[in-house]
PDB file of C-alpha atoms in Angstrom:
ATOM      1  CA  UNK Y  30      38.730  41.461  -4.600  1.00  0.00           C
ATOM      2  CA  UNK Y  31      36.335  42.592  -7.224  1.00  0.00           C
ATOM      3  CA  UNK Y  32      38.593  44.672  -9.882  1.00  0.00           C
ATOM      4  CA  UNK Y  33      35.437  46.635 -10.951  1.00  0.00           C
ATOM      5  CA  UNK Y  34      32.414  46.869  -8.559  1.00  0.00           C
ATOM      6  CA  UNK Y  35      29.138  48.440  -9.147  1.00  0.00           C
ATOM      7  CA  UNK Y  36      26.528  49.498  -6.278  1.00  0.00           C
ATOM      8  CA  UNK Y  37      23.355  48.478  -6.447  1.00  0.00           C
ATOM      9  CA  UNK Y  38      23.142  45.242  -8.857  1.00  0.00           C
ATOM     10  CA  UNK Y  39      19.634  45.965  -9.233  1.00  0.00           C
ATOM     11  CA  UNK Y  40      17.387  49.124  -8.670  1.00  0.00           C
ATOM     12  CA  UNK Y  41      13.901  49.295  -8.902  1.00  0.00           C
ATOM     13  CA  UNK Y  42      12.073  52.892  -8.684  1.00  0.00           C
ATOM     14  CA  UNK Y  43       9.945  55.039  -9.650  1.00  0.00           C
ATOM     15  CA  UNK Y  44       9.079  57.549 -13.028  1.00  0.00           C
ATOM     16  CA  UNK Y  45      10.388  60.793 -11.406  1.00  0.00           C
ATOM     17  CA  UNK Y  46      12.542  60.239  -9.090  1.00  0.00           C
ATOM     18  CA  UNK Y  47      16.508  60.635  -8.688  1.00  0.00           C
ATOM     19  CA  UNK Y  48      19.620  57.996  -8.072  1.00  0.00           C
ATOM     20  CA  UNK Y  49      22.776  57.068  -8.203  1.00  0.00           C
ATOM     21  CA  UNK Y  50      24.849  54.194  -9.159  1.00  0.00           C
ATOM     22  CA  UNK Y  51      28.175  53.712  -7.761  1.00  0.00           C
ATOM     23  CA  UNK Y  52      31.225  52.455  -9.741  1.00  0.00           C
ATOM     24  CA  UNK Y  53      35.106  51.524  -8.010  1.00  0.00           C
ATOM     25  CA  UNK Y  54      37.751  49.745  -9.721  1.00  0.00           C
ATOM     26  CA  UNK Y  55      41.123  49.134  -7.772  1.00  0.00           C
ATOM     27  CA  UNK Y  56      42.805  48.060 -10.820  1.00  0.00           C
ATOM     28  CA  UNK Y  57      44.698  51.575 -10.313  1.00  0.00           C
ATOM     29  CA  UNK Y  58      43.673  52.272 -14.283  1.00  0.00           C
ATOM     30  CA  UNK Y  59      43.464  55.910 -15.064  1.00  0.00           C
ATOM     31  CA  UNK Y  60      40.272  55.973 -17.297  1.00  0.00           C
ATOM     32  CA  UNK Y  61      36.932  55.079 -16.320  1.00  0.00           C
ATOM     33  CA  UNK Y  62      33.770  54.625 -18.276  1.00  0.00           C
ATOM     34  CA  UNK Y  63      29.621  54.308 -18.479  1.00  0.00           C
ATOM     35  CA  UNK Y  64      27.789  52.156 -20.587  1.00  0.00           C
ATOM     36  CA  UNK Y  65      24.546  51.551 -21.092  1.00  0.00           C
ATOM     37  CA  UNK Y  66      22.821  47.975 -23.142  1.00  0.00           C
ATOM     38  CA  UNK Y  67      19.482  48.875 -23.553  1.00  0.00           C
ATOM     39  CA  UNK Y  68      16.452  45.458 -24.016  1.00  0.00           C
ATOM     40  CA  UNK Y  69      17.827  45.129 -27.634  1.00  0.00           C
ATOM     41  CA  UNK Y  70      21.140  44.155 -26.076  1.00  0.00           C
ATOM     42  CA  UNK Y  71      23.187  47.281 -27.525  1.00  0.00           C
ATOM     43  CA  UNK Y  72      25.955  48.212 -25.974  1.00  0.00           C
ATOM     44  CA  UNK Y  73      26.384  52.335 -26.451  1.00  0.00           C
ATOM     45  CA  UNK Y  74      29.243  54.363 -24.253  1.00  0.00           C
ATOM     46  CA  UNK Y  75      27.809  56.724 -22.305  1.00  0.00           C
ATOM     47  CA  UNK Y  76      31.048  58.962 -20.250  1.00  0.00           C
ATOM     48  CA  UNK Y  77      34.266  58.460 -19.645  1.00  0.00           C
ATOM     49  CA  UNK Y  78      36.575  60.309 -17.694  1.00  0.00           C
ATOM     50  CA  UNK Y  79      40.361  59.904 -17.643  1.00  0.00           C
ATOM     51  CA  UNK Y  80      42.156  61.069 -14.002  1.00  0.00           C
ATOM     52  CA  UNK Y  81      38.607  62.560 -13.052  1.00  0.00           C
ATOM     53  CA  UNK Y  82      38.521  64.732 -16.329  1.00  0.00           C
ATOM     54  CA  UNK Y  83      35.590  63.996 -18.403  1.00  0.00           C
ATOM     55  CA  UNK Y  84      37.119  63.353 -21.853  1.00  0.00           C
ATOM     56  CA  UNK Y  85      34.086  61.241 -23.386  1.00  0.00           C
ATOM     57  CA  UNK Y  86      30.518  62.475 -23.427  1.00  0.00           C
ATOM     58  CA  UNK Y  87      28.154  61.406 -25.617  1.00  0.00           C
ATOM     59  CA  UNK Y  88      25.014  62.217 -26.409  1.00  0.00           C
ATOM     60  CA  UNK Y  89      23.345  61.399 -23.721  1.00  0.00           C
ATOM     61  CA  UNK Y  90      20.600  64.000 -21.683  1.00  0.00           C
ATOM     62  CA  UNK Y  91      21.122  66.078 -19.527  1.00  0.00           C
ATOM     63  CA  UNK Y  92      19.442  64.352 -16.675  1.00  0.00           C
ATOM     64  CA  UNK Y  93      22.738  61.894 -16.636  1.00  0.00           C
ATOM     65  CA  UNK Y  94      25.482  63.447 -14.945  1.00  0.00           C
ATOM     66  CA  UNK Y  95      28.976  61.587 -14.547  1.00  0.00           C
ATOM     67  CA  UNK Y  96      31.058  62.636 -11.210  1.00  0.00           C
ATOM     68  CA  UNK Y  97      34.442  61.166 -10.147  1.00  0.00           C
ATOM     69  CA  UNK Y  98      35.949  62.068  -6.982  1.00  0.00           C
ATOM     70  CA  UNK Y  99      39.168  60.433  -7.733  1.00  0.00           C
ATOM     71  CA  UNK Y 100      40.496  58.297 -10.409  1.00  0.00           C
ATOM     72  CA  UNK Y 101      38.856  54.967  -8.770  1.00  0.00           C
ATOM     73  CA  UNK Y 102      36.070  56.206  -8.666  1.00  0.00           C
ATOM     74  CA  UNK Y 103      33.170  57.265 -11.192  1.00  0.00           C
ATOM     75  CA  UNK Y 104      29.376  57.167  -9.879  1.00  0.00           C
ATOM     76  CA  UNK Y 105      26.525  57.837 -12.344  1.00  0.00           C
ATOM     77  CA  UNK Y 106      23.348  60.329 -10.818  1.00  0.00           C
ATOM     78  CA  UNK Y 107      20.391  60.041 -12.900  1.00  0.00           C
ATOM     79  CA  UNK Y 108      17.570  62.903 -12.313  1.00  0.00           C
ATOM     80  CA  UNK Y 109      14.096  62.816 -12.933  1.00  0.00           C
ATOM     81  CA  UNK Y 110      13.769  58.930 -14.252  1.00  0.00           C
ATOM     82  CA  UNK Y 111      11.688  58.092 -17.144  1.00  0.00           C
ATOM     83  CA  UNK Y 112      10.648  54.490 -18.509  1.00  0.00           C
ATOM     84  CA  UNK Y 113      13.007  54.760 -21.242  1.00  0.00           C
ATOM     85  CA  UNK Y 114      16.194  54.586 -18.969  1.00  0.00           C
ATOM     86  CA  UNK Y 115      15.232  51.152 -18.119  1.00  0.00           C
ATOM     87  CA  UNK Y 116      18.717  49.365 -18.846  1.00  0.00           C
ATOM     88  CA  UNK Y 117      21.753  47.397 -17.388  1.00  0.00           C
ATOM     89  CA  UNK Y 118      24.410  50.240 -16.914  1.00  0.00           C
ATOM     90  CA  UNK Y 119      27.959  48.914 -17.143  1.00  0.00           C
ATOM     91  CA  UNK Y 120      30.920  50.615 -15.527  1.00  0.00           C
ATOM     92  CA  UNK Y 121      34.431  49.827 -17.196  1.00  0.00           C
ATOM     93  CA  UNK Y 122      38.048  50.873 -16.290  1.00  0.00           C
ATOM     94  CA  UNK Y 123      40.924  50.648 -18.931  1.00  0.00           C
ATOM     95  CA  UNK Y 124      44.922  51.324 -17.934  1.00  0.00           C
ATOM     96  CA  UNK Y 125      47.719  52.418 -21.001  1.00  0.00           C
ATOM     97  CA  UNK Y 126      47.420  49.282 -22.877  1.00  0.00           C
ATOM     98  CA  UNK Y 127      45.297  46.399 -22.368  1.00  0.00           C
ATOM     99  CA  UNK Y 128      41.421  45.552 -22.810  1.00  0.00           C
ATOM    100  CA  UNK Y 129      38.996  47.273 -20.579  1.00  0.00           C
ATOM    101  CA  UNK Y 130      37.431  45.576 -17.425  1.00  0.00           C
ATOM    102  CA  UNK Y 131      34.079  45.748 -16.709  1.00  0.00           C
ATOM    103  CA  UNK Y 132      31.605  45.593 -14.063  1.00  0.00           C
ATOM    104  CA  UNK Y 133      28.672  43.118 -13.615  1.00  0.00           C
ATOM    105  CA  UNK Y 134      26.211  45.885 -14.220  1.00  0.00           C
ATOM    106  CA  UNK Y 135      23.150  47.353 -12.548  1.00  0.00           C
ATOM    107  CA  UNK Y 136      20.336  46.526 -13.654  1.00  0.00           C
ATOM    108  CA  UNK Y 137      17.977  49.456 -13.377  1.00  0.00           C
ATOM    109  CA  UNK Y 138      14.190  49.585 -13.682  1.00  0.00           C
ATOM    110  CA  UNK Y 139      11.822  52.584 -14.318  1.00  0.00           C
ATOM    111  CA  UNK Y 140       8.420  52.254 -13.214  1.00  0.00           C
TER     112      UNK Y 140
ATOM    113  CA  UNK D  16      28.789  53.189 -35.406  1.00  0.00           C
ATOM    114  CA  UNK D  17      31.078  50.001 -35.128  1.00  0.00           C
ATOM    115  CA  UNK D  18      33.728  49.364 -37.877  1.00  0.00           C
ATOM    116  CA  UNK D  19      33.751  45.840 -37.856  1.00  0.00           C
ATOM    117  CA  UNK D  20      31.618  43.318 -40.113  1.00  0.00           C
ATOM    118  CA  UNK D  21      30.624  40.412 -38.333  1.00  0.00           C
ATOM    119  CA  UNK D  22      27.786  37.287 -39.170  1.00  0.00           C
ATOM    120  CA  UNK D  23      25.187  36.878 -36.932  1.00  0.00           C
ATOM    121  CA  UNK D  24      25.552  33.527 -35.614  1.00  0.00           C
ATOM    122  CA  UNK D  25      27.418  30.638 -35.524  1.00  0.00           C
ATOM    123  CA  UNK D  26      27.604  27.209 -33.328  1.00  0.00           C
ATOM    124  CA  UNK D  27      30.403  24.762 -32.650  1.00  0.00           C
ATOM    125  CA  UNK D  28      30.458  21.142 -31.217  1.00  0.00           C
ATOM    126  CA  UNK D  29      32.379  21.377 -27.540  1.00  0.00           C
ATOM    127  CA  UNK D  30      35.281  20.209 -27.971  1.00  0.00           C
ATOM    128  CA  UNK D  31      35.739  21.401 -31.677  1.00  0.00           C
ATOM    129  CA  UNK D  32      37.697  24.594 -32.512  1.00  0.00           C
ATOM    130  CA  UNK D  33      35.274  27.639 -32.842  1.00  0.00           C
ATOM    131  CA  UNK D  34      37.031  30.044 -35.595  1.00  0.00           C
ATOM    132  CA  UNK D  35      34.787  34.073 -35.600  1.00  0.00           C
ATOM    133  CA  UNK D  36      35.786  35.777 -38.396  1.00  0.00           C
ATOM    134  CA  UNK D  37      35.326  39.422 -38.390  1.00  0.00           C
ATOM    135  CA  UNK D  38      36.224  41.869 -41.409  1.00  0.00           C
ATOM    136  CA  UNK D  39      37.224  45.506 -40.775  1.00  0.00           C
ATOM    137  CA  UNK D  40      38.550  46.794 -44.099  1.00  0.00           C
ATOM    138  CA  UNK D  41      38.713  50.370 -43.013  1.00  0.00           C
ATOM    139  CA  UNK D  42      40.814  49.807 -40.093  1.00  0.00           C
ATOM    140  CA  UNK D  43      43.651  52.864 -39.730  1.00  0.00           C
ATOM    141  CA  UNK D  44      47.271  51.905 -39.053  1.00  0.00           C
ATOM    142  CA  UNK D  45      47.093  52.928 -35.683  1.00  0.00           C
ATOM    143  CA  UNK D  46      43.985  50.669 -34.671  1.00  0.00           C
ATOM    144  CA  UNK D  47      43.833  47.231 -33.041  1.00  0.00           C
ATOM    145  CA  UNK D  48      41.905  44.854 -33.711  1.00  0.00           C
ATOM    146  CA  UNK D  49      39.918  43.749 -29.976  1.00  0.00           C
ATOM    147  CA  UNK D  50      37.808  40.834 -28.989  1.00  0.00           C
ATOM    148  CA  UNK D  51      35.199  40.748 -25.940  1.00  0.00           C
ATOM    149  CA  UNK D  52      32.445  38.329 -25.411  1.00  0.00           C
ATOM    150  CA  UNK D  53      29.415  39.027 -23.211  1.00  0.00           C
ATOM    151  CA  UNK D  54      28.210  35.608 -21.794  1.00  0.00           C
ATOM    152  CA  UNK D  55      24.627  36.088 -20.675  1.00  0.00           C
ATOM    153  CA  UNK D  56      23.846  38.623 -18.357  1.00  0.00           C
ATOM    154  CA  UNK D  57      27.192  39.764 -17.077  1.00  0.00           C
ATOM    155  CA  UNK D  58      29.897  42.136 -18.413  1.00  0.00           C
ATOM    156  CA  UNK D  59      31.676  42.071 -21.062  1.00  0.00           C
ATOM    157  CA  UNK D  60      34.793  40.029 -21.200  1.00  0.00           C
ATOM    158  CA  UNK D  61      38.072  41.321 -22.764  1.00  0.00           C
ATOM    159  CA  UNK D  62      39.667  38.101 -24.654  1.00  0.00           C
ATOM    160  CA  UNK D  63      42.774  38.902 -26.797  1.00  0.00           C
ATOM    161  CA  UNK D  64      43.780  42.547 -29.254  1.00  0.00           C
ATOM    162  CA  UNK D  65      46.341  42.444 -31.864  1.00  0.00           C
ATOM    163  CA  UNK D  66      47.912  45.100 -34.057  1.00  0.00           C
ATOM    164  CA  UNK D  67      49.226  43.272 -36.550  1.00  0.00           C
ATOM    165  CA  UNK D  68      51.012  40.006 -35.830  1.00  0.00           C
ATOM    166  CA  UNK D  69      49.281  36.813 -34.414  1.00  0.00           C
ATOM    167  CA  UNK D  70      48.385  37.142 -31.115  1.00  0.00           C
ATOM    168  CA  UNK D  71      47.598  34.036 -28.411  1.00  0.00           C
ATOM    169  CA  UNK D  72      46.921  33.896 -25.264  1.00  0.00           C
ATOM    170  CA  UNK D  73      45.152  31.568 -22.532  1.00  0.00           C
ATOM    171  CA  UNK D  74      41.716  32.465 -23.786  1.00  0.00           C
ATOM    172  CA  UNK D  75      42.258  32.271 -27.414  1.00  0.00           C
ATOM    173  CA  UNK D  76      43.761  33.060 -31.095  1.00  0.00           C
ATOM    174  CA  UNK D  77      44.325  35.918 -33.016  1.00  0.00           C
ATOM    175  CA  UNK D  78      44.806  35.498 -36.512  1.00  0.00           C
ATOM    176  CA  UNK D  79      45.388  39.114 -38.579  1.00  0.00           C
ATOM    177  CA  UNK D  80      45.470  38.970 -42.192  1.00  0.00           C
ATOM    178  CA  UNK D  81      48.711  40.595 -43.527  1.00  0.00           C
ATOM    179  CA  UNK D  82      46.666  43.605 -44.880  1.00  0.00           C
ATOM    180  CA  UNK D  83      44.897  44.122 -41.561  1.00  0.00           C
ATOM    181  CA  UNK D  84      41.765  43.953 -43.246  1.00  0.00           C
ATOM    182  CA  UNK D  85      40.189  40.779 -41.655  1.00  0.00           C
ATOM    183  CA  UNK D  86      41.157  38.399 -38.460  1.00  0.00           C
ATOM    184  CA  UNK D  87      39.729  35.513 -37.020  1.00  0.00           C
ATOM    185  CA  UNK D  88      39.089  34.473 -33.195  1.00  0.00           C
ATOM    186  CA  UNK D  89      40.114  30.977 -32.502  1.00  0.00           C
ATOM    187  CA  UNK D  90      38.916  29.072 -29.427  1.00  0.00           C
ATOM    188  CA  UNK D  91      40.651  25.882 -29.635  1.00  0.00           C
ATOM    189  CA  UNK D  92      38.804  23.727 -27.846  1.00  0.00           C
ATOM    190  CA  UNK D  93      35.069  24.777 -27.224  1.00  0.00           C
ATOM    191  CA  UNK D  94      33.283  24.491 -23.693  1.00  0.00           C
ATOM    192  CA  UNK D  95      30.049  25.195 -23.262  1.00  0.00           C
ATOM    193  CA  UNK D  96      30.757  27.758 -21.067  1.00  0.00           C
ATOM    194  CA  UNK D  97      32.206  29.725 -23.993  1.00  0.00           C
ATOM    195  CA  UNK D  98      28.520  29.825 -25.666  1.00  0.00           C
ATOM    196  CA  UNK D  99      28.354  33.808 -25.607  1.00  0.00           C
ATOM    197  CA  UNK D 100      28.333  37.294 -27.590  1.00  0.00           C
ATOM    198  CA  UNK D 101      31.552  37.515 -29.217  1.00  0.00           C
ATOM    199  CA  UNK D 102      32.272  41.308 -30.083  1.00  0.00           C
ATOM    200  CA  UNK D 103      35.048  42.494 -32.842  1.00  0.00           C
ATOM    201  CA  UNK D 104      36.062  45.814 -32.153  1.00  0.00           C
ATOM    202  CA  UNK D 105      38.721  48.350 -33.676  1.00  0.00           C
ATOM    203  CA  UNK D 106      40.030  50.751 -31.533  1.00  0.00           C
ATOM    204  CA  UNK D 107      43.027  53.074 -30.645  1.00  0.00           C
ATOM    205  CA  UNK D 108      44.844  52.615 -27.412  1.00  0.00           C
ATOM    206  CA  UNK D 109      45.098  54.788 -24.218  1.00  0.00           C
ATOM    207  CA  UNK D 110      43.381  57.724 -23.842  1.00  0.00           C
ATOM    208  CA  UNK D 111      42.311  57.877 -27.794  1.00  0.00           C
ATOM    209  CA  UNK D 112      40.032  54.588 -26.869  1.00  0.00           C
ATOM    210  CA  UNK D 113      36.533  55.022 -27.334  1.00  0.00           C
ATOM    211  CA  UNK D 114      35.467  51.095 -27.367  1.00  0.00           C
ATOM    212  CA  UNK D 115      32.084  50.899 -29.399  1.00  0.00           C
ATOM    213  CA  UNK D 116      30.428  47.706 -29.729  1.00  0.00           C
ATOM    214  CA  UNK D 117      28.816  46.264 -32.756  1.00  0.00           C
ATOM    215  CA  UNK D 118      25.822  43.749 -32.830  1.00  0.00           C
ATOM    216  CA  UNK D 119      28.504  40.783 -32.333  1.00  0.00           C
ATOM    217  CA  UNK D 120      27.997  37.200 -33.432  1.00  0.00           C
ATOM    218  CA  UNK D 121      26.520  34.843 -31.393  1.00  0.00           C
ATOM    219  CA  UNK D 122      28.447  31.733 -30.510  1.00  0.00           C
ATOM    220  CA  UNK D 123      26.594  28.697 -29.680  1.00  0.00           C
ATOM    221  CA  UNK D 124      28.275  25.433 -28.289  1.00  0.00           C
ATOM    222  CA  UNK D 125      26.261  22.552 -28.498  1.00  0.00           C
ATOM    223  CA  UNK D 126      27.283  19.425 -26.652  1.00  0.00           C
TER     224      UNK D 126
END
């Protein structure tokens, strides 16, 4: 089993339009998180929410907007896409202690 | 903005021990000291965190200086399947953990 899985690995679509990206981890970890590495390979936190309370948000617009129905769970709904949010988005989980585990990513492009 | 200091690059002969020094001089006493690596194209990887002693574990070293201000990543014996992004990152635990990544050094193992 896949400790953190992201849905889709890649999406392709249009300037303008609206979508989601899924994120599960069954690692039973309390405290979830977005990331996004742009094309110069940066790796900036986005969200993260800690038993579905949204503890981290950066500056990121308002068009991104974090929702976790439960504590495994934290998809990422994106409105109005522009060329600039052409990334790999990263979806991480962390528990009391240890390192965080990541997803593979989806790869997302604008155009 | 990351508070870690790390070079850019470095390579290795497989089979040779790769050592990554990092320097974080303005590290708090409730901060550990974190390693990741991002091999090429998938999430990042947590490897080993220390507070203060010398950490090991299957992955690698940890080697903290005694005033916290520096530490080094060890890999003892270099693959070239290790050839990645190697991230130093201080950070609190739990749910004061905001992991921020820096530009990282890139390892390259050459056979």
């Amino acid at each position: 089993d896949t400790a953190v899985s992201q849905t889709p690995k890649y999406l392709v679509t249009q300037m303008g339009n609206d979508k989601s990206i899924k994120c599960e981890q069954n690692l039973g970890h309390d405290t979830m998180y977005w990331y996004k590495q742009d094309s110069k390979k940066f790796l900036k936190i986005m969200f993260s929410y800690n038993n579905k309370e949204l503890i981290i948000n950066e500056t990121v617009p308002n068009r991104f907007s974090p929702k976790s129905p439960d504590k495994a769970h934290l998809n990422l709904h994106i409105n109005s896409l522009e060329l600039g949010d052409s990334a790999v988005y990263f979806c991480a989980s962390s528990g009391a202690f240890y390192g965080y585990t990541f997803g593979s990513g989806t790869r997302l492009t604008v155009v | 903005d990351a508070k870690t200091t790390q070079p850019t690059s470095m390579d290795c002969a497989e089979g040779r021990a790769a050592n990554l020094p990092c320097n974080h001089s303005t590290i708090s006493g409730n901060e550990y000291v974190y390693w990741y690596r991002q091999i090429h194209s998938q999430g990042p990887q947590y490897i080993i965190h220390g507070l203060k002693n010398n950490e090991t574990n299957e992955m690698a070293s940890l080697i903290i200086t005694e005033d916290r201000k520096s530490s080094t990543l060890i890999l003892p014996h270099a693959t070239l399947r290790d050839t990645a992004v190697y991230y130093c990152i201080v950070d609190y635990t739990g749910a004061n953990s905001k992991l921020t990544f820096g530009k990282g050094i890139t390892l390259s193992v050459r056979p």
